Amino acid sequence: MDNRIAEMRESLLAGRHHALRHRIAWNLAETFAAQKTPAEMRAAAALEAVLAAELPAFLPGERIAFLRTVANLPELYTPQEWEELRARYSFSEKGIPFNFTPDYASAIHIGLDALATNISQRIEQARQDGDSEGASFLAAGLRGVQAVIDLAERYRIAAEKEGLAEIAANLAVVPRKPPQTFLQALQMFRILHYALWCEGSYHNGTGRLDLTLWPYLQHDLQNGTLDRASALALVEEFFLTFNRDSDLYVGVQQGDNGQSLMLGGCDRDGNDVWNLFSELALEASCNLRLVDPKINFRVSERTPIERLELGSRLTRAGLGFPQYSNDDVILPALQKWGYALEDARDYTVAACWEFVIPGVCHEFVNLDAISLPQAVLETMEQSQAADYPSFLHDLAADLRSRAKALLAHYENLTELPGPFISMLCPIAIQKARNITQAGKYHNWGVHGTGIAVAADSLTSIRQLVFQSHQLTLADFAQICKQNYAQHQDLLAQVRNTIPKLGQNSPEADRSLDDIVALWQHAWDGLQNAQGGIVRPGTGSAMYYIWHSRNFPATPDGRLQGEPFSANYSPALDVPVDGPLSVIRSFTAPPLDGVSNGGPLTIEIHASVFTAPDAEAQLAQLIADFVRRGGHQLQLNSIDRDTLLDAQKHPENHRDLIVRVWGWSGYFIELDKEYQDHIIRRAEMTLHG
Amino acid sequence: MADLEGIVFDIREWCLHDGPGVRTTVFLKGCPLRCLWCSNPEGQDAVPFPMPSHDRCTACAACQHACPQHCIPAPGTLPGNACTGCGACVSACPARRLRMVGQRITVSQLTERLLRDAPLLQRSQGGITFSGGEPLAQPDFLLAMLERLSPLHTAIETSGFAPEKRYRQMLDRISLVLQDIKCADDTLHRRLTGVSNEPIWRNIDQLRNSGIPYFIRMPLIPGFNDSTDDLRTTAQRLAKSPGNLLGIHLLPYQSVGSAKYRHLRRPYQIPHELPPLNPDIQHIFHDASLPASWPFGDTVA
């Protein structure tokens, strides 16, 4: 990191640019309501208004422009309208496009002028076809494209006035024309990504940047205008841009903003993807040590160990990424779910870890979650099973009914249009519809929360109820509901003598196999309201906290209100044998039926990295995970003492980054509940 | 041959500080030394016993009630001398506060457990390391294990305080030795560890003559064993005929053991505040043409 980048980084972290922001007292919704403005035109008018209100601003030293100066976005509907909408429809989260990665390359490679021409021609076609709905939608999209061009022009003029010749020259090319240099490509990406947030879309993934941006970098390397060092500085500055406005992108917690980037894997034809951009991305992230963009890395049995070592170097930096996904599992899983091979090969992650195909569809991959421990506990109360297989049968029926109830709840699922984001998806232009409708696939993703607690509970039930006949299902359920009161001996027994996941126990691992199979098959043959299927996953999102709050004790010895582990990981407070045993347990079941996303998370104590060859050995661990058929892996390097000190003295730990559930954030910005969960996870770190 | 039983107090997977590649390290219980700074004091006694492992005791007294020997004086405390290591108290603790330090395990059982990961260990050019305690304090068990684990790469982390015959038998079976040296001066050694270092140096002589690759490991505690004179003596003795010496690992003092002493209700004799470490250590060894380094960092934790 050179001085210029270091100073820009410091300035960003200090938030000096926040002084350039202003808030606007928007009242568009009232006007829209009064005029009964159609949904797509509301989105278009709002984007125009936001971009028109933007004031071109430049940060000292920058070469890639565009900064959010409008701090707040307008509402598109009045509270009363929202009430009516929610009475008629169900929505996923805010009801607008999110958790989504468009096809940035489709616009970057041709430029916005050509894109606008394409859209105009398609509007004409729609009119000729009598498709007024389509024509109106495309017209809304076109307004967005034009508004982006207009703002870029105002930026260009301002840059010229301020003597920022390079920025002005670049903006004379992009976004209207295709970029001619790597820097222009970065500038264009920045503009598009920035505009998506201005339209209101959130959790906007960046997609596969070593595919999108490599041709431009390659070009500049070949003609000698860039070398490795100057390219690295550009990638570093580009990565800084993802942190300029990220404090405005609030998710459930600060940092949960979905700016995820994918490296590696293969292209649509199956060719290996790995180039200098991939390497520079890992290096830039390692140097910058910022929460955005969050790096993901597609690997397979064929990935050279040296690449995994590069990834391990970034893990060592303690940012909680890269997160790995295993193509050997994910590609077949996606194909099994009906994705065409070339689409499957193009997968990326939506925001945290849900696998999506960029640009060709917008699926609700983070729709909702089902608590697996709740299913276990409630089945215990109802079931008359005389043996373990019968109990599993009853549990399967319970999960099936939960699956159906969830689908019924979302029978009227809809989404408000994102015309601009749709214009970055050629299929949406072609079909003249919002990407959600126009997309090639319409599958939904549902998380299964508390999978380790559920699996460990099954082991307790099998051993105590059906093998030793120590107590009945109903009694066990009752004891759980009473939080093991008066049954401390049983609590000790289940905690200390029943094997758990991660403890080198085939008996415990068998239970994971059982619950994974039940979770997968609960969705067999069910169709969602859009005509797609449901993809069950092993992620938890924030539900590991939400579902466990006030939830009764469980047969694995977890007490009332104690949190579940995040995602696909050993239960909290369970002493595991080590990372090899954890990987064995969590790769025991076939995972290609539950691959919506949701990583095995392994916490490694920061002191491990004092070993000189730690990166090489971490690479071996990742390779072992891949070879064993794991689907997704998240490795965190943390130190409990540092976390505790940060809780006490946040002022000394401004830069401390931690992985939360599928994203990394600044520790001191998290709610205490999430901080405490990470500290509990840190107690179980592996020392190596 | 009878399936020998040994006492193991930990098996750690993916150990990165105990030899090359990915390794599983087995900690054998029992040690004849009492190093003042020992970071595994729970491994010193030869027998298994329950140890409080977290500060979450609810004082429910389940451990006391469960103990067949009635030898736990108060809830969540260490047992008295009558403890047989049966583990009843550990199983009875609803708060998961107790941990059994040491389990009896046969050669066959341990071999099966360790060979489970053999492909990964071999792929990474790693293997198995025996540590402790002092692995040579259970010589028959150790030697039987080394026989059974062949041809996996095996390493031992040893104080070298063992009968010469046992040490030689170990050398016949081992791939790599991580040989500790605490200090050169025997009087100082007795004060720091409770035993003479003469048998250790005799075994180091065997090691250098064996041709077996080895590292010397030196835990350096500022003010205790980092004097220039003593280190120079060590360097000179090693330099005379280093044999297959791969390097000297200088290990910074880690205070991680002190919390365990509290749980064990034993005084920890290394003061909190230490003088600065002798800055010349690496030079002393380099002056003797010995390859010394701080492979795990030189920060005093």
CSV table of N, CA and C in Angstrom, one decimal, chain A residues 323-429:
chain,number,residue,atom,x,y,z
A,323,GLN,N,-14.0,-16.6,2.0
A,323,GLN,CA,-14.9,-17.8,2.2
A,323,GLN,C,-14.8,-18.7,1.0
A,324,TYR,N,-14.6,-20.0,1.2
A,324,TYR,CA,-14.4,-20.9,0.1
A,324,TYR,C,-15.7,-21.6,-0.2
A,325,SER,N,-15.9,-21.8,-1.5
A,325,SER,CA,-17.0,-22.7,-1.9
A,325,SER,C,-16.4,-23.7,-2.9
A,326,ASN,N,-17.0,-24.9,-2.8
A,326,ASN,CA,-16.4,-26.1,-3.4
A,326,ASN,C,-17.2,-26.4,-4.7
A,327,ASP,N,-16.6,-26.1,-5.9
A,327,ASP,CA,-17.3,-26.3,-7.1
A,327,ASP,C,-17.7,-27.8,-7.3
A,328,ASP,N,-16.9,-28.7,-6.7
A,328,ASP,CA,-17.2,-30.1,-6.9
A,328,ASP,C,-18.5,-30.5,-6.3
A,329,VAL,N,-19.0,-29.7,-5.4
A,329,VAL,CA,-20.3,-30.0,-4.7
A,329,VAL,C,-21.3,-29.0,-5.3
A,330,ILE,N,-21.0,-27.7,-5.5
A,330,ILE,CA,-22.0,-26.7,-5.8
A,330,ILE,C,-22.4,-26.9,-7.3
A,331,LEU,N,-21.5,-27.2,-8.2
A,331,LEU,CA,-22.0,-27.3,-9.6
A,331,LEU,C,-23.0,-28.4,-9.7
A,332,PRO,N,-22.7,-29.6,-9.2
A,332,PRO,CA,-23.7,-30.7,-9.3
A,332,PRO,C,-25.0,-30.4,-8.6
A,333,ALA,N,-24.9,-29.7,-7.4
A,333,ALA,CA,-26.1,-29.3,-6.7
A,333,ALA,C,-26.9,-28.4,-7.5
A,334,LEU,N,-26.4,-27.4,-8.1
A,334,LEU,CA,-27.1,-26.4,-8.9
A,334,LEU,C,-27.8,-27.1,-10.1
A,335,GLN,N,-27.0,-28.0,-10.7
A,335,GLN,CA,-27.6,-28.8,-11.9
A,335,GLN,C,-28.8,-29.6,-11.4
A,336,LYS,N,-28.6,-30.3,-10.3
A,336,LYS,CA,-29.7,-31.1,-9.8
A,336,LYS,C,-31.0,-30.3,-9.5
A,337,TRP,N,-30.7,-29.0,-9.2
A,337,TRP,CA,-31.9,-28.2,-9.0
A,337,TRP,C,-32.4,-27.5,-10.3
A,338,GLY,N,-31.8,-27.9,-11.4
A,338,GLY,CA,-32.4,-27.5,-12.7
A,338,GLY,C,-31.6,-26.4,-13.4
A,339,TYR,N,-30.5,-26.0,-12.8
A,339,TYR,CA,-29.8,-24.9,-13.5
A,339,TYR,C,-29.0,-25.5,-14.7
A,340,ALA,N,-28.9,-24.8,-15.8
A,340,ALA,CA,-28.1,-25.3,-16.9
A,340,ALA,C,-26.7,-25.3,-16.5
A,341,LEU,N,-25.9,-26.2,-17.1
A,341,LEU,CA,-24.5,-26.4,-16.7
A,341,LEU,C,-23.8,-25.1,-16.9
A,342,GLU,N,-24.0,-24.3,-18.0
A,342,GLU,CA,-23.2,-23.1,-18.2
A,342,GLU,C,-23.6,-22.0,-17.2
A,343,ASP,N,-24.8,-22.0,-16.7
A,343,ASP,CA,-25.3,-21.1,-15.7
A,343,ASP,C,-24.6,-21.5,-14.3
A,344,ALA,N,-24.7,-22.8,-14.1
A,344,ALA,CA,-24.1,-23.3,-12.8
A,344,ALA,C,-22.7,-22.9,-12.7
A,345,ARG,N,-22.0,-23.0,-13.8
A,345,ARG,CA,-20.5,-22.7,-13.8
A,345,ARG,C,-20.3,-21.2,-13.5
A,346,ASP,N,-21.3,-20.4,-13.7
A,346,ASP,CA,-21.1,-19.0,-13.5
A,346,ASP,C,-21.5,-18.5,-12.1
A,347,TYR,N,-21.7,-19.4,-11.2
A,347,TYR,CA,-22.3,-19.0,-9.9
A,347,TYR,C,-21.4,-18.1,-9.1
A,348,THR,N,-22.0,-17.3,-8.3
A,348,THR,CA,-21.3,-16.5,-7.4
A,348,THR,C,-22.2,-16.5,-6.1
A,349,VAL,N,-21.8,-15.7,-5.1
A,349,VAL,CA,-22.7,-15.6,-3.9
A,349,VAL,C,-23.5,-14.3,-3.9
A,350,ALA,N,-24.7,-14.4,-3.4
A,350,ALA,CA,-25.6,-13.3,-3.4
A,350,ALA,C,-25.1,-12.2,-2.6
A,351,ALA,N,-24.8,-12.4,-1.3
A,351,ALA,CA,-24.4,-11.4,-0.4
A,351,ALA,C,-23.5,-12.0,0.7
A,352,CYS,N,-24.1,-13.0,1.4
A,352,CYS,CA,-23.4,-13.7,2.4
A,352,CYS,C,-22.8,-14.9,1.8
A,353,TRP,N,-23.6,-15.9,1.5
A,353,TRP,CA,-23.2,-17.2,1.0
A,353,TRP,C,-24.1,-17.9,0.1
A,354,GLU,N,-25.3,-17.3,-0.2
A,354,GLU,CA,-26.3,-18.0,-1.0
A,354,GLU,C,-25.8,-18.0,-2.5
A,355,PHE,N,-25.8,-19.2,-3.1
A,355,PHE,CA,-25.3,-19.3,-4.4
A,355,PHE,C,-26.3,-18.8,-5.4
A,356,VAL,N,-25.9,-17.9,-6.3
A,356,VAL,CA,-26.8,-17.4,-7.3
A,356,VAL,C,-26.1,-17.3,-8.7
A,357,ILE,N,-26.9,-17.2,-9.7
A,357,ILE,CA,-26.3,-17.0,-11.0
A,357,ILE,C,-26.4,-15.6,-11.4
A,358,PRO,N,-25.3,-14.8,-11.5
A,358,PRO,CA,-25.5,-13.4,-11.7
A,358,PRO,C,-26.1,-13.0,-13.1
A,359,GLY,N,-27.0,-12.1,-13.0
A,359,GLY,CA,-27.5,-11.5,-14.2
A,359,GLY,C,-28.6,-12.2,-14.9
A,360,VAL,N,-28.8,-13.5,-14.7
A,360,VAL,CA,-29.8,-14.2,-15.5
A,360,VAL,C,-31.1,-14.4,-14.7
A,361,CYS,N,-31.0,-14.1,-13.4
A,361,CYS,CA,-32.2,-14.3,-12.6
A,361,CYS,C,-32.1,-13.6,-11.3
A,362,HIS,N,-33.2,-13.3,-10.7
A,362,HIS,CA,-33.1,-12.8,-9.3
A,362,HIS,C,-34.0,-13.7,-8.5
A,363,GLU,N,-33.4,-14.5,-7.7
A,363,GLU,CA,-34.2,-15.5,-6.9
A,363,GLU,C,-34.2,-15.1,-5.4
A,364,PHE,N,-35.3,-15.5,-4.7
A,364,PHE,CA,-35.4,-15.2,-3.3
A,364,PHE,C,-34.6,-16.2,-2.5
A,365,VAL,N,-33.3,-16.1,-2.5
A,365,VAL,CA,-32.4,-17.2,-1.9
A,365,VAL,C,-32.3,-17.0,-0.4
A,366,ASN,N,-32.8,-15.9,0.1
A,366,ASN,CA,-32.6,-15.7,1.5
A,366,ASN,C,-34.0,-15.4,2.1
A,367,LEU,N,-35.0,-16.2,1.7
A,367,LEU,CA,-36.4,-15.9,1.9
A,367,LEU,C,-36.7,-16.0,3.4
A,368,ASP,N,-36.4,-17.0,4.0
A,368,ASP,CA,-36.8,-17.3,5.4
A,368,ASP,C,-36.0,-18.4,6.0
A,369,ALA,N,-36.3,-18.8,7.2
A,369,ALA,CA,-35.6,-19.8,7.9
A,369,ALA,C,-36.5,-20.7,8.7
A,370,ILE,N,-36.2,-21.9,8.9
A,370,ILE,CA,-36.9,-22.8,9.7
A,370,ILE,C,-36.0,-23.3,10.8
A,371,SER,N,-36.5,-23.2,12.1
A,371,SER,CA,-35.6,-23.7,13.2
A,371,SER,C,-35.7,-25.2,13.3
A,372,LEU,N,-34.6,-25.8,13.1
A,372,LEU,CA,-34.6,-27.3,13.1
A,372,LEU,C,-34.7,-27.8,14.6
A,373,PRO,N,-34.1,-27.1,15.6
A,373,PRO,CA,-34.3,-27.6,16.9
A,373,PRO,C,-35.8,-27.5,17.3
A,374,GLN,N,-36.5,-26.5,16.8
A,374,GLN,CA,-37.9,-26.3,17.2
A,374,GLN,C,-38.7,-27.5,16.6
A,375,ALA,N,-38.3,-27.9,15.4
A,375,ALA,CA,-39.0,-29.1,14.8
A,375,ALA,C,-38.7,-30.3,15.6
A,376,VAL,N,-37.5,-30.5,16.1
A,376,VAL,CA,-37.2,-31.7,16.9
A,376,VAL,C,-38.0,-31.6,18.2
A,377,LEU,N,-37.9,-30.5,18.9
A,377,LEU,CA,-38.6,-30.4,20.2
A,377,LEU,C,-40.1,-30.6,20.1
A,378,GLU,N,-40.7,-30.0,19.1
A,378,GLU,CA,-42.2,-30.2,18.9
A,378,GLU,C,-42.5,-31.6,18.5
A,379,THR,N,-41.7,-32.2,17.7
A,379,THR,CA,-42.0,-33.6,17.3
A,379,THR,C,-41.9,-34.5,18.6
A,380,MET,N,-40.9,-34.2,19.4
A,380,MET,CA,-40.8,-35.0,20.7
A,380,MET,C,-42.1,-34.9,21.5
A,381,GLU,N,-42.7,-33.8,21.5
A,381,GLU,CA,-44.0,-33.6,22.2
A,381,GLU,C,-45.1,-34.4,21.6
A,382,GLN,N,-45.1,-34.5,20.3
A,382,GLN,CA,-46.3,-35.1,19.6
A,382,GLN,C,-46.1,-36.6,19.4
A,383,SER,N,-44.9,-37.0,19.2
A,383,SER,CA,-44.6,-38.3,18.6
A,383,SER,C,-44.9,-39.5,19.6
A,384,GLN,N,-45.4,-40.5,19.0
A,384,GLN,CA,-45.6,-41.8,19.8
A,384,GLN,C,-44.6,-42.8,19.4
A,385,ALA,N,-43.6,-42.4,18.7
A,385,ALA,CA,-42.7,-43.4,18.1
A,385,ALA,C,-42.1,-44.4,19.1
A,386,ALA,N,-42.0,-45.6,18.7
A,386,ALA,CA,-41.5,-46.6,19.6
A,386,ALA,C,-40.0,-46.9,19.3
A,387,ASP,N,-39.5,-46.4,18.2
A,387,ASP,CA,-38.1,-46.6,17.9
A,387,ASP,C,-37.6,-45.4,17.1
A,388,TYR,N,-36.3,-45.3,16.9
A,388,TYR,CA,-35.7,-44.1,16.3
A,388,TYR,C,-36.1,-43.9,14.9
A,389,PRO,N,-36.2,-44.9,14.1
A,389,PRO,CA,-36.6,-44.7,12.7
A,389,PRO,C,-38.0,-44.1,12.6
A,390,SER,N,-38.9,-44.6,13.5
A,390,SER,CA,-40.3,-44.0,13.6
A,390,SER,C,-40.2,-42.6,14.0
A,391,PHE,N,-39.3,-42.3,14.9
A,391,PHE,CA,-39.2,-40.9,15.4
A,391,PHE,C,-38.8,-40.0,14.2
A,392,LEU,N,-37.8,-40.5,13.4
A,392,LEU,CA,-37.3,-39.7,12.3
A,392,LEU,C,-38.5,-39.5,11.3
A,393,HIS,N,-39.3,-40.6,11.2
A,393,HIS,CA,-40.4,-40.5,10.3
A,393,HIS,C,-41.3,-39.3,10.7
A,394,ASP,N,-41.6,-39.3,12.0
A,394,ASP,CA,-42.5,-38.2,12.5
A,394,ASP,C,-41.8,-36.8,12.3
A,395,LEU,N,-40.5,-36.8,12.6
A,395,LEU,CA,-39.8,-35.5,12.4
A,395,LEU,C,-39.9,-35.1,10.9
A,396,ALA,N,-39.8,-36.0,10.0
A,396,ALA,CA,-39.9,-35.7,8.6
A,396,ALA,C,-41.2,-35.1,8.3
A,397,ALA,N,-42.3,-35.7,8.9
A,397,ALA,CA,-43.6,-35.2,8.7
A,397,ALA,C,-43.7,-33.8,9.2
A,398,ASP,N,-43.1,-33.5,10.4
A,398,ASP,CA,-43.2,-32.2,11.0
A,398,ASP,C,-42.5,-31.2,10.1
A,399,LEU,N,-41.3,-31.5,9.6
A,399,LEU,CA,-40.6,-30.6,8.7
A,399,LEU,C,-41.3,-30.4,7.4
A,400,ARG,N,-42.0,-31.4,7.0
A,400,ARG,CA,-42.7,-31.3,5.7
A,400,ARG,C,-43.9,-30.3,6.0
A,401,SER,N,-44.5,-30.4,7.1
A,401,SER,CA,-45.7,-29.4,7.3
A,401,SER,C,-45.1,-28.0,7.5
A,402,ARG,N,-44.0,-27.9,8.1
A,402,ARG,CA,-43.4,-26.5,8.2
A,402,ARG,C,-43.0,-26.0,6.8
A,403,ALA,N,-42.5,-26.8,6.0
A,403,ALA,CA,-42.2,-26.4,4.6
A,403,ALA,C,-43.4,-25.9,3.9
A,404,LYS,N,-44.5,-26.7,4.0
A,404,LYS,CA,-45.7,-26.3,3.3
A,404,LYS,C,-46.3,-25.0,3.9
A,405,ALA,N,-46.2,-24.9,5.2
A,405,ALA,CA,-46.7,-23.7,5.8
A,405,ALA,C,-46.0,-22.5,5.4
A,406,LEU,N,-44.7,-22.6,5.2
A,406,LEU,CA,-43.8,-21.5,4.8
A,406,LEU,C,-44.2,-21.1,3.3
A,407,LEU,N,-44.4,-22.1,2.5
A,407,LEU,CA,-44.8,-21.8,1.1
A,407,LEU,C,-46.2,-21.2,1.1
A,408,ALA,N,-47.1,-21.6,1.9
A,408,ALA,CA,-48.4,-21.0,2.0
A,408,ALA,C,-48.3,-19.5,2.4
A,409,HIS,N,-47.4,-19.3,3.3
A,409,HIS,CA,-47.2,-17.9,3.8
A,409,HIS,C,-46.7,-17.0,2.7
A,410,TYR,N,-46.0,-17.5,1.8
A,410,TYR,CA,-45.4,-16.7,0.7
A,410,TYR,C,-46.1,-16.9,-0.6
A,411,GLU,N,-47.4,-17.3,-0.5
A,411,GLU,CA,-48.2,-17.6,-1.7
A,411,GLU,C,-48.3,-16.4,-2.6
A,412,ASN,N,-48.4,-15.2,-1.9
A,412,ASN,CA,-48.5,-14.0,-2.7
A,412,ASN,C,-47.3,-13.2,-2.7
A,413,LEU,N,-46.1,-13.9,-2.7
A,413,LEU,CA,-44.8,-13.2,-2.7
A,413,LEU,C,-44.7,-12.4,-4.0
A,414,THR,N,-44.3,-11.2,-3.7
A,414,THR,CA,-44.0,-10.3,-4.9
A,414,THR,C,-42.8,-9.4,-4.6
A,415,GLU,N,-42.4,-8.7,-5.5
A,415,GLU,CA,-41.3,-7.7,-5.3
A,415,GLU,C,-41.6,-6.5,-6.1
A,416,LEU,N,-41.3,-5.3,-5.5
A,416,LEU,CA,-41.4,-4.1,-6.2
A,416,LEU,C,-40.3,-3.9,-7.2
A,417,PRO,N,-40.6,-3.3,-8.4
A,417,PRO,CA,-39.6,-3.4,-9.4
A,417,PRO,C,-38.3,-2.6,-9.2
A,418,GLY,N,-37.2,-3.0,-9.8
A,418,GLY,CA,-36.0,-2.3,-9.8
A,418,GLY,C,-35.6,-2.1,-11.2
A,419,PRO,N,-36.1,-1.1,-11.9
A,419,PRO,CA,-35.9,-0.9,-13.3
A,419,PRO,C,-34.5,-0.7,-13.7
A,420,PHE,N,-33.7,0.0,-12.9
A,420,PHE,CA,-32.3,0.3,-13.3
A,420,PHE,C,-31.5,-1.0,-13.2
A,421,ILE,N,-31.7,-1.7,-12.0
A,421,ILE,CA,-30.9,-2.9,-11.8
A,421,ILE,C,-31.2,-3.9,-12.9
A,422,SER,N,-32.5,-3.9,-13.3
A,422,SER,CA,-32.9,-4.9,-14.3
A,422,SER,C,-32.2,-4.6,-15.7
A,423,MET,N,-31.9,-3.3,-15.9
A,423,MET,CA,-31.2,-3.0,-17.2
A,423,MET,C,-29.8,-3.5,-17.2
A,424,LEU,N,-29.3,-3.9,-16.1
A,424,LEU,CA,-28.0,-4.6,-16.1
A,424,LEU,C,-28.1,-6.1,-16.2
A,425,CYS,N,-29.3,-6.5,-16.7
A,425,CYS,CA,-29.5,-8.0,-16.9
A,425,CYS,C,-30.2,-8.1,-18.3
A,426,PRO,N,-29.4,-8.5,-19.3
A,426,PRO,CA,-29.9,-8.6,-20.6
A,426,PRO,C,-31.2,-9.3,-20.8
A,427,ILE,N,-31.4,-10.3,-19.9
A,427,ILE,CA,-32.7,-11.1,-20.0
A,427,ILE,C,-33.9,-10.3,-19.7
A,428,ALA,N,-33.7,-9.3,-18.7
A,428,ALA,CA,-34.8,-8.5,-18.3
A,428,ALA,C,-35.2,-7.5,-19.4
A,429,ILE,N,-34.1,-7.0,-20.1
A,429,ILE,CA,-34.4,-6.2,-21.3
A,429,ILE,C,-35.1,-7.0,-22.4
